[in-house]
Amino acid sequence: MAQNSFTHHCRQEADTVALAQKLALSLDHLFRADPSVHLNISLEGDLGAGKTTFARHLIQGLGYEGRVKSPTYTLCEPYPLIIHGKTLAMNHFDLYRMRDPLEWQEAGFAEHFDEPGFCLVEWPEKAEGTLPTFDVEIHLIAGTDENERNITFQANSNQGMIIFEKMCI
Ligand code: ADP
Ligand code: MG
């Protein structure tokens, strides 16, 4: 796939789950090939669009077996990503409750944007452009039916394009 964006229509929650699992598989390939990689992925969309649901299945799709709760109050929840016996980091952010665009830096989270693994960020717009650039942007938009969603993926880097190619959509 040579395009840097595509939209997937999800008729029901299971379709969103399958899409998150495909992304997990693609990220797994990438980290196995190079465990020093760092990626930034954004999740955008209204409240209830399915950002946390997508994040949960992505994180669990990468082998985390515990509960993935919304980081609404903590701003960031870290999860281990085990690749070839080494621990990389999956950091799941929800910036909705930030009172200041730089609160994520004041809370000491900047270092997470360099470490091997990836950052997954809900509500990046609350940081008003102060975050590093995103390799992949994911937008979730509700459809007309209650369980329907249109999910758009956009790659902004070569790494993002490689991820899309491996997703086999
Ligand atoms: P957000 O993090 O965007 O505020 P959540 O993931 O917390 O949203 O909530 C999404 C809600 O919508 C969940 O209750 C989920 O079960 C429901 N839902 C229904 N259909 C879908 C779908 N196709 N994709 C994602 N979530 C869905
Ligand atoms: Mg959420």
XYZ file of C-alpha atoms and ligand atoms in Angstrom:
197
model
C 0.000 0.000 0.000
C 1.574 3.276 -1.112
C -1.100 5.588 0.318
C -0.410 7.479 3.493
C -4.002 7.304 4.693
C -6.976 4.979 4.606
C -10.389 4.714 6.249
C -11.884 1.536 7.604
C -15.606 1.170 8.161
C -16.453 -0.698 11.373
C -20.018 -1.968 11.552
C -19.685 -3.194 15.122
C -17.261 -3.171 18.031
C -15.731 -6.490 16.935
C -14.537 -4.788 13.718
C -12.762 -2.096 15.763
C -11.214 -4.832 17.916
C -9.985 -6.688 14.806
C -8.460 -3.471 13.430
C -6.632 -2.765 16.712
C -5.333 -6.344 16.669
C -4.043 -5.889 13.104
C -2.181 -2.786 14.185
C -0.796 -4.745 17.162
C 0.512 -7.452 14.839
C 2.154 -4.876 12.599
C 3.804 -3.124 15.578
C 4.969 -6.494 16.862
C 6.772 -7.102 13.513
C 8.378 -3.682 13.686
C 9.628 -3.998 17.272
C 10.925 -7.518 16.671
C 12.945 -6.211 13.713
C 14.245 -3.230 15.714
C 13.565 -3.097 19.480
C 15.155 0.366 19.742
C 12.369 2.061 17.754
C 10.133 4.704 19.339
C 6.729 5.526 17.837
C 4.027 8.079 18.585
C 0.421 7.253 17.784
C -2.524 9.586 18.360
C -6.151 8.633 18.929
C -8.605 11.384 18.129
C -12.380 11.588 18.199
C -15.263 12.701 20.413
C -16.038 11.286 23.858
C -17.339 7.755 23.385
C -15.889 7.419 19.873
C -13.929 4.350 20.952
C -10.370 5.653 21.552
C -9.895 3.764 24.824
C -11.542 0.646 23.397
C -9.091 0.730 20.473
C -6.129 1.380 22.827
C -7.172 -1.505 25.110
C -7.225 -4.052 22.288
C -3.994 -2.707 20.831
C -2.189 -3.030 24.185
C -3.676 -6.476 24.862
C -2.933 -7.478 21.262
C 0.728 -6.870 22.077
C 0.611 -9.405 24.875
C -0.474 -7.461 27.974
C -2.860 -9.709 29.869
C -4.062 -7.397 32.640
C -6.769 -4.786 32.689
C -6.334 -1.676 30.526
C -8.275 1.154 32.129
C -8.731 4.681 30.871
C -5.880 6.955 32.079
C -8.384 9.811 32.513
C -7.165 10.809 35.992
C -3.534 9.681 35.898
C -2.923 11.194 32.400
C -0.616 8.244 31.636
C -0.664 4.500 32.295
C 2.468 2.492 31.464
C 2.359 -1.122 30.248
C 5.291 -3.451 29.558
C 5.913 -4.611 26.005
C 8.077 -7.746 26.039
C 10.099 -8.241 22.838
C 12.757 -10.967 22.653
C 12.770 -11.105 26.470
C 13.452 -7.353 26.736
C 10.956 -4.892 28.184
C 9.948 -1.934 26.041
C 7.250 0.542 27.050
C 3.686 1.150 25.924
C 2.525 4.438 27.452
C -1.182 5.148 27.127
C -2.109 8.815 27.637
C -5.449 10.547 27.998
C -4.856 14.303 28.079
C -8.534 15.293 28.287
C -8.248 16.607 31.848
C -5.095 18.673 31.444
C -5.619 22.235 32.645
C -2.535 23.517 30.867
C -1.104 22.380 27.491
C 2.297 21.727 29.118
C 0.995 19.720 32.090
C 2.272 16.505 30.427
C 5.830 17.913 30.548
C 5.477 19.203 34.118
C 4.327 15.721 35.150
C 7.656 14.342 33.830
C 6.248 12.449 30.863
C 8.569 13.917 28.196
C 11.087 11.071 28.644
C 8.441 8.549 27.543
C 8.522 10.121 24.070
C 12.086 8.880 23.537
C 12.147 5.433 25.103
C 11.944 2.255 23.002
C 8.315 1.279 22.492
C 5.470 3.645 21.776
C 3.219 6.378 23.127
C -0.483 6.187 22.428
C -2.177 9.537 23.042
C -5.898 10.249 23.438
C -6.855 13.939 23.181
C -3.490 15.173 21.790
C -5.207 18.454 20.862
C -5.258 19.360 24.586
C -1.461 19.737 24.401
C -1.941 22.425 21.717
C 0.923 21.341 19.465
C 3.511 20.899 22.258
C 3.824 17.104 21.733
C 6.374 15.491 19.403
C 5.033 14.638 15.936
C 2.916 11.513 15.450
C 4.042 8.679 13.176
C 0.436 7.532 12.914
C -2.754 9.519 13.547
C -5.967 7.584 14.120
C -9.324 9.373 13.950
C -12.504 7.644 15.109
C -15.838 9.026 13.935
C -19.267 7.724 14.939
C -21.562 6.503 12.174
C -25.344 6.616 11.982
C -25.843 3.310 13.832
C -24.923 3.128 17.520
C -22.062 0.669 17.002
C -20.821 1.997 13.695
C -17.473 3.835 13.432
C -15.304 5.124 10.590
C -11.648 4.913 11.536
C -9.086 6.865 9.520
C -5.375 6.111 9.721
C -2.807 8.612 8.550
C 0.956 7.998 8.368
C 3.257 10.983 8.821
C 6.603 9.167 8.669
C 8.356 6.272 6.939
C 7.816 4.187 10.074
C 4.112 4.957 9.816
C 4.073 3.791 6.185
C 5.878 0.563 7.102
C 3.262 -0.064 9.794
C 0.445 0.347 7.228
C 2.115 -2.054 4.761
C 2.330 -4.717 7.442
C -1.305 -4.255 8.507
C -2.472 -5.918 5.259
C -5.713 -3.965 5.080
P -13.449 7.180 24.136
O -12.173 6.701 24.751
O -13.283 7.620 22.704
O -14.133 8.247 24.951
P -14.500 4.572 24.841
O -13.655 3.574 24.139
O -14.252 4.785 26.291
O -14.468 5.957 24.046
O -16.027 4.173 24.680
C -16.562 3.727 23.462
C -17.863 3.032 23.764
O -18.523 2.722 22.545
C -17.645 1.718 24.528
O -18.690 1.559 25.463
C -17.764 0.667 23.421
O -18.249 -0.567 23.945
C -18.784 1.317 22.490
N -18.719 0.905 21.073
C -19.771 0.490 20.362
N -19.419 0.215 19.092
C -18.097 0.471 18.988
C -17.172 0.387 17.913
N -17.514 -0.004 16.658
N -15.882 0.726 18.162
C -15.516 1.142 19.393
N -16.347 1.238 20.456
C -17.633 0.913 20.260
Mg -10.982 7.462 26.346
